[in-house]
Every structure is written in C-alpha cells, then in structure tokens.
C-alpha cells in the first residue's frame, strides 16, 4: 500500500501539481519569506492529514509533494521533509489519527471534543515551534 500510494502520487504528476500549486500560492509573499511560508504550509497540511490517517500514510503522501515544492523554489528538501516527519508524528487533535489515542478513547471515557480541546493548542504550539526551529537546524540552502 505504501509504495503503491507513493508511486501513484509521483508517476501521475499529482505531487508536482500540488507542489507547484503550493508554491504558486506564495506569489504575494516576498521572495525572502517564501521558504518559511512553504514550510509552515507543508507542516499544516501534514498536521491536518495525520489527524485522519496514519502517520506513515501522511509521510508517504506528503513527501513527494514537499520534494516537488522545494525543487520549484530551488531549495534543499531536508527542512520540508523534517517538517513532514514532525507533523505526521503529532496526531493529537482526534482519536482516530493514532492507534493509542483510539485505544484509550473508550476505556478512558473521553469525548471527541476532549481531544480537540487539549490537542488543538498543543498542535498549534508544535507547528509554531517547528517553523521556528527547523530552519535553524536545517537551513534553507539553495540547490547547486
């Protein structure tokens, strides 16, 4: 399933289409800020996607898109790949995004809104921290 999903996204041109669309959305952002906005956008999309699918599926779907978007801007893809890894591992907003959340959902007596109430502020905090710290550890260097 994983390899076939990645293959379909890459070979059909979907990754390039979505990656180019993400970059085109940045046309009104000053050029020197486009990389950080793209990082925030990729993290946000991966964060939303991981709430309704597994973290592995999210990473597999988002990686070709991030590669295409970073290539369009001529940037090293590593910061964007790390953003996907962090976002895909941060499933806190719903009980269906991660198996442990689902296992404690019933026995713990939690409601769906409990996950949103606690998980949304946590996810937003992690999003902001990732967008600040990832470029410090893996800078946006242009590709040779």
Short mmCIF file of N, CA and C in Angstrom, two decimals:
data_model
loop_
_atom_site.label_atom_id
_atom_site.label_comp_id
_atom_site.label_asym_id
_atom_site.label_seq_id
_atom_site.Cartn_x
_atom_site.Cartn_y
_atom_site.Cartn_z
N UNK A 1 0.83 -1.19 0.00
CA UNK A 1 0.00 0.00 0.00
C UNK A 1 0.87 1.25 0.00
N UNK A 2 1.87 1.30 0.84
CA UNK A 2 2.69 2.49 0.98
C UNK A 2 3.44 2.82 -0.30
N UNK A 3 4.13 1.82 -0.85
CA UNK A 3 4.88 2.06 -2.06
C UNK A 3 3.97 2.37 -3.23
N UNK A 4 2.82 1.73 -3.29
CA UNK A 4 1.90 1.98 -4.40
C UNK A 4 1.32 3.38 -4.31
N UNK A 5 1.02 3.86 -3.11
CA UNK A 5 0.49 5.22 -2.96
C UNK A 5 1.54 6.24 -3.38
N UNK A 6 2.77 6.05 -2.93
CA UNK A 6 3.85 6.96 -3.30
C UNK A 6 4.07 6.94 -4.80
N UNK A 7 4.07 5.74 -5.39
CA UNK A 7 4.27 5.60 -6.83
C UNK A 7 3.16 6.32 -7.61
N UNK A 8 1.93 6.15 -7.18
CA UNK A 8 0.80 6.79 -7.87
C UNK A 8 0.90 8.32 -7.79
N UNK A 9 1.26 8.83 -6.63
CA UNK A 9 1.35 10.28 -6.47
C UNK A 9 2.47 10.84 -7.33
N UNK A 10 3.59 10.13 -7.41
CA UNK A 10 4.71 10.61 -8.21
C UNK A 10 4.48 10.42 -9.70
N UNK A 11 4.09 9.23 -10.11
CA UNK A 11 4.00 8.93 -11.54
C UNK A 11 2.83 9.62 -12.22
N UNK A 12 1.78 9.92 -11.49
CA UNK A 12 0.62 10.58 -12.11
C UNK A 12 0.83 12.08 -12.26
N UNK A 13 1.85 12.62 -11.63
CA UNK A 13 2.09 14.05 -11.70
C UNK A 13 1.35 14.82 -10.61
N UNK A 14 0.65 14.11 -9.74
CA UNK A 14 -0.11 14.77 -8.67
C UNK A 14 0.82 15.52 -7.72
N UNK A 15 1.95 14.94 -7.39
CA UNK A 15 2.89 15.59 -6.47
C UNK A 15 3.38 16.91 -7.06
N UNK A 16 3.73 16.91 -8.32
CA UNK A 16 4.20 18.13 -8.97
C UNK A 16 3.08 19.16 -9.02
N UNK A 17 1.88 18.73 -9.37
CA UNK A 17 0.74 19.64 -9.44
C UNK A 17 0.46 20.30 -8.09
N UNK A 18 0.40 19.50 -7.04
CA UNK A 18 0.11 20.04 -5.71
C UNK A 18 1.29 20.89 -5.22
N UNK A 19 2.51 20.41 -5.43
CA UNK A 19 3.69 21.18 -5.02
C UNK A 19 3.77 22.52 -5.72
N UNK A 20 3.52 22.54 -7.02
CA UNK A 20 3.53 23.80 -7.77
C UNK A 20 2.40 24.72 -7.31
N UNK A 21 1.25 24.15 -7.01
CA UNK A 21 0.13 24.95 -6.52
C UNK A 21 0.48 25.59 -5.18
N UNK A 22 1.13 24.84 -4.31
CA UNK A 22 1.54 25.41 -3.02
C UNK A 22 2.50 26.57 -3.22
N UNK A 23 3.45 26.40 -4.13
CA UNK A 23 4.41 27.48 -4.39
C UNK A 23 3.70 28.67 -5.04
N UNK A 24 2.77 28.40 -5.95
CA UNK A 24 2.04 29.49 -6.60
C UNK A 24 1.20 30.29 -5.61
N UNK A 25 0.75 29.67 -4.54
CA UNK A 25 0.01 30.39 -3.51
C UNK A 25 0.89 31.41 -2.80
N UNK A 26 2.19 31.26 -2.93
CA UNK A 26 3.15 32.15 -2.27
C UNK A 26 3.55 33.33 -3.13
N UNK A 27 2.89 33.55 -4.26
CA UNK A 27 3.33 34.59 -5.18
C UNK A 27 3.25 35.99 -4.59
N UNK A 28 2.40 36.21 -3.59
CA UNK A 28 2.28 37.53 -2.98
C UNK A 28 3.15 37.68 -1.74
N UNK A 29 3.86 36.63 -1.38
CA UNK A 29 4.78 36.66 -0.25
C UNK A 29 6.14 37.11 -0.77
N UNK A 30 6.82 38.02 -0.07
CA UNK A 30 8.16 38.42 -0.52
C UNK A 30 9.07 37.20 -0.70
N UNK A 31 9.93 37.26 -1.69
CA UNK A 31 10.75 36.11 -2.06
C UNK A 31 11.59 35.58 -0.90
N UNK A 32 12.10 36.48 -0.07
CA UNK A 32 12.95 36.04 1.03
C UNK A 32 12.16 35.33 2.13
N UNK A 33 10.82 35.41 2.11
CA UNK A 33 10.00 34.73 3.11
C UNK A 33 9.27 33.52 2.56
N UNK A 34 9.41 33.24 1.28
CA UNK A 34 8.65 32.14 0.67
C UNK A 34 9.00 30.78 1.27
N UNK A 35 10.26 30.56 1.58
CA UNK A 35 10.67 29.26 2.12
C UNK A 35 10.01 28.99 3.47
N UNK A 36 9.98 29.99 4.34
CA UNK A 36 9.39 29.80 5.66
C UNK A 36 7.88 29.61 5.56
N UNK A 37 7.24 30.34 4.64
CA UNK A 37 5.80 30.17 4.44
C UNK A 37 5.49 28.79 3.86
N UNK A 38 6.33 28.32 2.94
CA UNK A 38 6.13 26.99 2.38
C UNK A 38 6.31 25.93 3.47
N UNK A 39 7.29 26.11 4.33
CA UNK A 39 7.50 25.18 5.45
C UNK A 39 6.26 25.14 6.35
N UNK A 40 5.72 26.31 6.67
CA UNK A 40 4.52 26.38 7.51
C UNK A 40 3.33 25.72 6.82
N UNK A 41 3.21 25.92 5.51
CA UNK A 41 2.10 25.34 4.76
C UNK A 41 2.21 23.82 4.70
N UNK A 42 3.39 23.32 4.42
CA UNK A 42 3.59 21.87 4.34
C UNK A 42 3.34 21.23 5.71
N UNK A 43 3.83 21.85 6.77
CA UNK A 43 3.59 21.32 8.11
C UNK A 43 2.09 21.30 8.41
N UNK A 44 1.40 22.39 8.08
CA UNK A 44 -0.04 22.48 8.37
C UNK A 44 -0.83 21.41 7.62
N UNK A 45 -0.54 21.22 6.34
CA UNK A 45 -1.25 20.20 5.56
C UNK A 45 -0.98 18.81 6.13
N UNK A 46 0.28 18.54 6.46
CA UNK A 46 0.62 17.23 7.04
C UNK A 46 -0.03 17.05 8.41
N UNK A 47 -0.10 18.12 9.19
CA UNK A 47 -0.72 18.05 10.51
C UNK A 47 -2.21 17.73 10.39
N UNK A 48 -2.87 18.32 9.43
CA UNK A 48 -4.30 18.05 9.22
C UNK A 48 -4.49 16.63 8.69
N UNK A 49 -3.66 16.24 7.74
CA UNK A 49 -3.79 14.91 7.14
C UNK A 49 -3.54 13.80 8.16
N UNK A 50 -2.61 14.00 9.07
CA UNK A 50 -2.30 12.95 10.04
C UNK A 50 -3.40 12.75 11.07
N UNK A 51 -4.33 13.69 11.15
CA UNK A 51 -5.45 13.54 12.08
C UNK A 51 -6.49 12.55 11.57
N UNK A 52 -6.48 12.27 10.28
CA UNK A 52 -7.47 11.35 9.71
C UNK A 52 -6.84 10.13 9.06
N UNK A 53 -5.52 10.06 9.06
CA UNK A 53 -4.83 8.89 8.51
C UNK A 53 -3.63 8.57 9.39
N UNK A 54 -2.98 7.48 9.11
CA UNK A 54 -1.82 7.09 9.92
C UNK A 54 -0.64 8.01 9.63
N UNK A 55 0.30 8.04 10.56
CA UNK A 55 1.48 8.89 10.36
C UNK A 55 2.31 8.42 9.18
N UNK A 56 2.39 7.13 8.95
CA UNK A 56 3.16 6.61 7.81
C UNK A 56 2.50 7.02 6.49
N UNK A 57 1.19 6.90 6.42
CA UNK A 57 0.48 7.29 5.20
C UNK A 57 0.64 8.78 4.93
N UNK A 58 0.58 9.58 5.96
CA UNK A 58 0.77 11.02 5.81
C UNK A 58 2.16 11.33 5.26
N UNK A 59 3.17 10.71 5.82
CA UNK A 59 4.54 10.95 5.35
C UNK A 59 4.72 10.50 3.91
N UNK A 60 4.12 9.37 3.57
CA UNK A 60 4.25 8.84 2.21
C UNK A 60 3.55 9.75 1.20
N UNK A 61 2.41 10.29 1.57
CA UNK A 61 1.67 11.17 0.67
C UNK A 61 2.34 12.52 0.55
N UNK A 62 2.82 13.07 1.65
CA UNK A 62 3.34 14.44 1.65
C UNK A 62 4.77 14.57 1.15
N UNK A 63 5.58 13.53 1.27
CA UNK A 63 6.99 13.65 0.87
C UNK A 63 7.17 13.99 -0.60
N UNK A 64 6.52 13.32 -1.54
CA UNK A 64 6.70 13.72 -2.94
C UNK A 64 6.21 15.14 -3.22
N UNK A 65 5.20 15.57 -2.50
CA UNK A 65 4.69 16.94 -2.66
C UNK A 65 5.73 17.94 -2.18
N UNK A 66 6.33 17.67 -1.03
CA UNK A 66 7.36 18.56 -0.50
C UNK A 66 8.59 18.58 -1.40
N UNK A 67 8.95 17.44 -1.95
CA UNK A 67 10.09 17.39 -2.87
C UNK A 67 9.82 18.25 -4.10
N UNK A 68 8.61 18.17 -4.63
CA UNK A 68 8.26 18.96 -5.81
C UNK A 68 8.24 20.45 -5.49
N UNK A 69 7.67 20.82 -4.35
CA UNK A 69 7.58 22.23 -3.98
C UNK A 69 8.97 22.82 -3.70
N UNK A 70 9.81 22.08 -3.00
CA UNK A 70 11.16 22.60 -2.71
C UNK A 70 11.99 22.70 -3.98
N UNK A 71 11.79 21.76 -4.90
CA UNK A 71 12.51 21.83 -6.18
C UNK A 71 12.07 23.05 -6.99
N UNK A 72 10.79 23.37 -6.94
CA UNK A 72 10.29 24.54 -7.68
C UNK A 72 10.92 25.82 -7.15
N UNK A 73 11.16 25.88 -5.83
CA UNK A 73 11.83 27.05 -5.25
C UNK A 73 13.35 26.93 -5.31
N UNK A 74 13.85 25.77 -5.72
CA UNK A 74 15.29 25.56 -5.81
C UNK A 74 15.96 25.42 -4.46
N UNK A 75 15.25 24.83 -3.50
CA UNK A 75 15.76 24.70 -2.13
C UNK A 75 16.04 23.25 -1.76
N UNK A 76 16.93 23.09 -0.81
CA UNK A 76 17.21 21.77 -0.23
C UNK A 76 15.92 21.24 0.39
N UNK A 77 15.53 20.01 0.09
CA UNK A 77 14.25 19.50 0.60
C UNK A 77 14.28 19.06 2.07
N UNK A 78 15.46 18.96 2.67
CA UNK A 78 15.53 18.43 4.03
C UNK A 78 14.67 19.15 5.07
N UNK A 79 14.65 20.49 5.11
CA UNK A 79 13.78 21.12 6.12
C UNK A 79 12.31 20.74 5.95
N UNK A 80 11.88 20.58 4.73
CA UNK A 80 10.48 20.25 4.45
C UNK A 80 10.18 18.79 4.81
N UNK A 81 11.15 17.92 4.58
CA UNK A 81 10.98 16.51 4.94
C UNK A 81 10.91 16.36 6.46
N UNK A 82 11.76 17.09 7.17
CA UNK A 82 11.70 17.03 8.63
C UNK A 82 10.38 17.60 9.15
N UNK A 83 9.87 18.63 8.52
CA UNK A 83 8.57 19.18 8.91
C UNK A 83 7.48 18.13 8.77
N UNK A 84 7.54 17.37 7.69
CA UNK A 84 6.56 16.29 7.48
C UNK A 84 6.70 15.23 8.56
N UNK A 85 7.93 14.86 8.87
CA UNK A 85 8.16 13.84 9.92
C UNK A 85 7.58 14.29 11.26
N UNK A 86 7.83 15.54 11.62
CA UNK A 86 7.34 16.04 12.90
C UNK A 86 5.81 16.16 12.89
N UNK A 87 5.25 16.70 11.82
CA UNK A 87 3.80 16.88 11.74
C UNK A 87 3.07 15.54 11.71
N UNK A 88 3.62 14.59 10.98
CA UNK A 88 2.97 13.28 10.87
C UNK A 88 2.99 12.53 12.20
N UNK A 89 3.93 12.88 13.06
CA UNK A 89 4.04 12.21 14.36
C UNK A 89 3.26 12.93 15.46
N UNK A 90 2.59 14.01 15.11
CA UNK A 90 1.90 14.82 16.11
C UNK A 90 0.39 14.76 15.93
N UNK A 91 -0.16 13.60 16.11
CA UNK A 91 -1.61 13.42 15.96
C UNK A 91 -2.27 13.53 17.33
N UNK A 92 -2.70 14.74 17.67
CA UNK A 92 -3.27 14.97 18.99
C UNK A 92 -4.71 15.49 18.96
N UNK A 93 -5.21 15.89 17.79
CA UNK A 93 -6.49 16.58 17.72
C UNK A 93 -7.68 15.62 17.64
N UNK A 94 -7.48 14.43 17.12
CA UNK A 94 -8.58 13.46 17.02
C UNK A 94 -8.13 12.11 17.58
N UNK A 95 -9.08 11.30 18.01
CA UNK A 95 -8.71 9.97 18.48
C UNK A 95 -8.43 8.99 17.34
N UNK A 96 -8.77 9.34 16.12
CA UNK A 96 -8.62 8.39 15.01
C UNK A 96 -7.27 8.47 14.31
N UNK A 97 -6.47 9.49 14.61
CA UNK A 97 -5.21 9.66 13.91
C UNK A 97 -4.09 8.75 14.39
N UNK A 98 -4.20 8.24 15.59
CA UNK A 98 -3.14 7.38 16.12
C UNK A 98 -3.77 6.28 16.95
N UNK A 99 -3.22 5.08 16.86
CA UNK A 99 -3.85 3.92 17.49
C UNK A 99 -3.94 4.03 19.01
N UNK A 100 -2.96 4.62 19.67
CA UNK A 100 -3.02 4.74 21.12
C UNK A 100 -4.16 5.67 21.54
N UNK A 101 -4.35 6.75 20.79
CA UNK A 101 -5.48 7.64 21.08
C UNK A 101 -6.80 6.87 21.01
N UNK A 102 -6.91 6.03 20.01
CA UNK A 102 -8.13 5.26 19.82
C UNK A 102 -8.31 4.20 20.92
N UNK A 103 -7.20 3.63 21.38
CA UNK A 103 -7.29 2.60 22.42
C UNK A 103 -7.78 3.16 23.75
N UNK A 104 -7.40 4.39 24.09
CA UNK A 104 -7.82 4.97 25.37
C UNK A 104 -9.12 5.76 25.27
N UNK A 105 -9.60 5.96 24.07
CA UNK A 105 -10.81 6.76 23.83
C UNK A 105 -12.01 6.20 24.60
N UNK A 106 -12.33 4.95 24.42
CA UNK A 106 -13.48 4.33 25.08
C UNK A 106 -13.26 4.07 26.56
N UNK A 107 -12.20 3.31 26.91
CA UNK A 107 -11.98 2.99 28.33
C UNK A 107 -11.74 4.22 29.21
N UNK A 108 -11.18 5.27 28.63
CA UNK A 108 -10.92 6.48 29.42
C UNK A 108 -12.13 7.38 29.58
N UNK A 109 -13.20 7.08 28.85
CA UNK A 109 -14.40 7.89 28.94
C UNK A 109 -14.25 9.26 28.28
N UNK A 110 -13.33 9.36 27.34
CA UNK A 110 -13.11 10.64 26.66
C UNK A 110 -14.17 10.89 25.60
N UNK A 111 -14.40 12.16 25.32
CA UNK A 111 -15.27 12.56 24.22
C UNK A 111 -14.37 13.08 23.10
N UNK A 112 -14.92 13.09 21.89
CA UNK A 112 -14.17 13.60 20.75
C UNK A 112 -13.71 15.04 21.01
N UNK A 113 -14.56 15.82 21.65
CA UNK A 113 -14.23 17.22 21.93
C UNK A 113 -13.07 17.35 22.92
N UNK A 114 -12.85 16.34 23.76
CA UNK A 114 -11.71 16.38 24.68
C UNK A 114 -10.39 16.40 23.91
N UNK A 115 -10.33 15.62 22.85
CA UNK A 115 -9.12 15.59 22.03
C UNK A 115 -8.89 16.94 21.36
N UNK A 116 -9.95 17.54 20.86
CA UNK A 116 -9.83 18.84 20.21
C UNK A 116 -9.41 19.90 21.23
N UNK A 117 -10.04 19.90 22.39
CA UNK A 117 -9.77 20.91 23.41
C UNK A 117 -8.31 20.89 23.87
N UNK A 118 -7.76 19.71 24.03
CA UNK A 118 -6.37 19.59 24.50
C UNK A 118 -5.40 19.54 23.33
N UNK A 119 -5.78 18.84 22.27
CA UNK A 119 -4.86 18.60 21.16
C UNK A 119 -4.63 19.78 20.24
N UNK A 120 -5.65 20.60 20.02
CA UNK A 120 -5.50 21.73 19.10
C UNK A 120 -4.47 22.74 19.58
N UNK A 121 -4.53 23.21 20.84
CA UNK A 121 -3.48 24.13 21.30
C UNK A 121 -2.08 23.50 21.25
N UNK A 122 -2.00 22.22 21.59
CA UNK A 122 -0.71 21.54 21.54
C UNK A 122 -0.19 21.46 20.11
N UNK A 123 -1.05 21.12 19.18
CA UNK A 123 -0.64 21.01 17.78
C UNK A 123 -0.23 22.37 17.21
N UNK A 124 -0.96 23.42 17.55
CA UNK A 124 -0.60 24.76 17.08
C UNK A 124 0.74 25.19 17.66
N UNK A 125 0.96 24.90 18.94
CA UNK A 125 2.25 25.22 19.57
C UNK A 125 3.40 24.49 18.87
N UNK A 126 3.21 23.21 18.60
CA UNK A 126 4.25 22.44 17.92
C UNK A 126 4.48 22.96 16.51
N UNK A 127 3.42 23.38 15.83
CA UNK A 127 3.54 23.94 14.48
C UNK A 127 4.42 25.20 14.51
N UNK A 128 4.12 26.11 15.42
CA UNK A 128 4.90 27.35 15.53
C UNK A 128 6.35 27.04 15.88
N UNK A 129 6.56 26.16 16.84
CA UNK A 129 7.93 25.82 17.25
C UNK A 129 8.70 25.15 16.11
N UNK A 130 8.04 24.28 15.37
CA UNK A 130 8.71 23.61 14.25
C UNK A 130 9.11 24.61 13.17
N UNK A 131 8.22 25.55 12.87
CA UNK A 131 8.52 26.54 11.83
C UNK A 131 9.67 27.44 12.26
N UNK A 132 9.81 27.68 13.54
CA UNK A 132 10.92 28.50 14.04
C UNK A 132 12.22 27.69 14.11
N UNK A 133 12.16 26.47 14.63
CA UNK A 133 13.38 25.71 14.91
C UNK A 133 13.93 24.92 13.73
N UNK A 134 13.09 24.40 12.87
CA UNK A 134 13.58 23.58 11.75
C UNK A 134 14.58 24.34 10.89
N UNK A 135 14.31 25.60 10.50
CA UNK A 135 15.31 26.31 9.68
C UNK A 135 16.62 26.58 10.42
N UNK A 136 16.59 26.61 11.74
CA UNK A 136 17.83 26.80 12.50
C UNK A 136 18.70 25.55 12.43
N UNK A 137 18.07 24.39 12.42
CA UNK A 137 18.81 23.13 12.39
C UNK A 137 19.12 22.67 10.97
N UNK A 138 18.19 22.91 10.05
CA UNK A 138 18.35 22.53 8.64
C UNK A 138 18.02 23.75 7.79
N UNK A 139 19.00 24.59 7.50
CA UNK A 139 18.73 25.85 6.79
C UNK A 139 18.20 25.63 5.37
N UNK A 140 17.53 26.66 4.88
CA UNK A 140 17.01 26.64 3.51
C UNK A 140 18.15 26.99 2.55
N UNK A 141 18.97 26.03 2.22
CA UNK A 141 20.07 26.29 1.30
C UNK A 141 19.63 26.03 -0.13
N UNK A 142 20.06 26.88 -1.05
CA UNK A 142 19.71 26.63 -2.45
C UNK A 142 20.39 25.38 -2.97
N UNK A 143 19.72 24.71 -3.87
CA UNK A 143 20.31 23.53 -4.51
C UNK A 143 21.40 23.98 -5.47
N UNK A 144 22.45 23.18 -5.62
CA UNK A 144 23.53 23.57 -6.55
C UNK A 144 23.09 23.51 -8.00
#
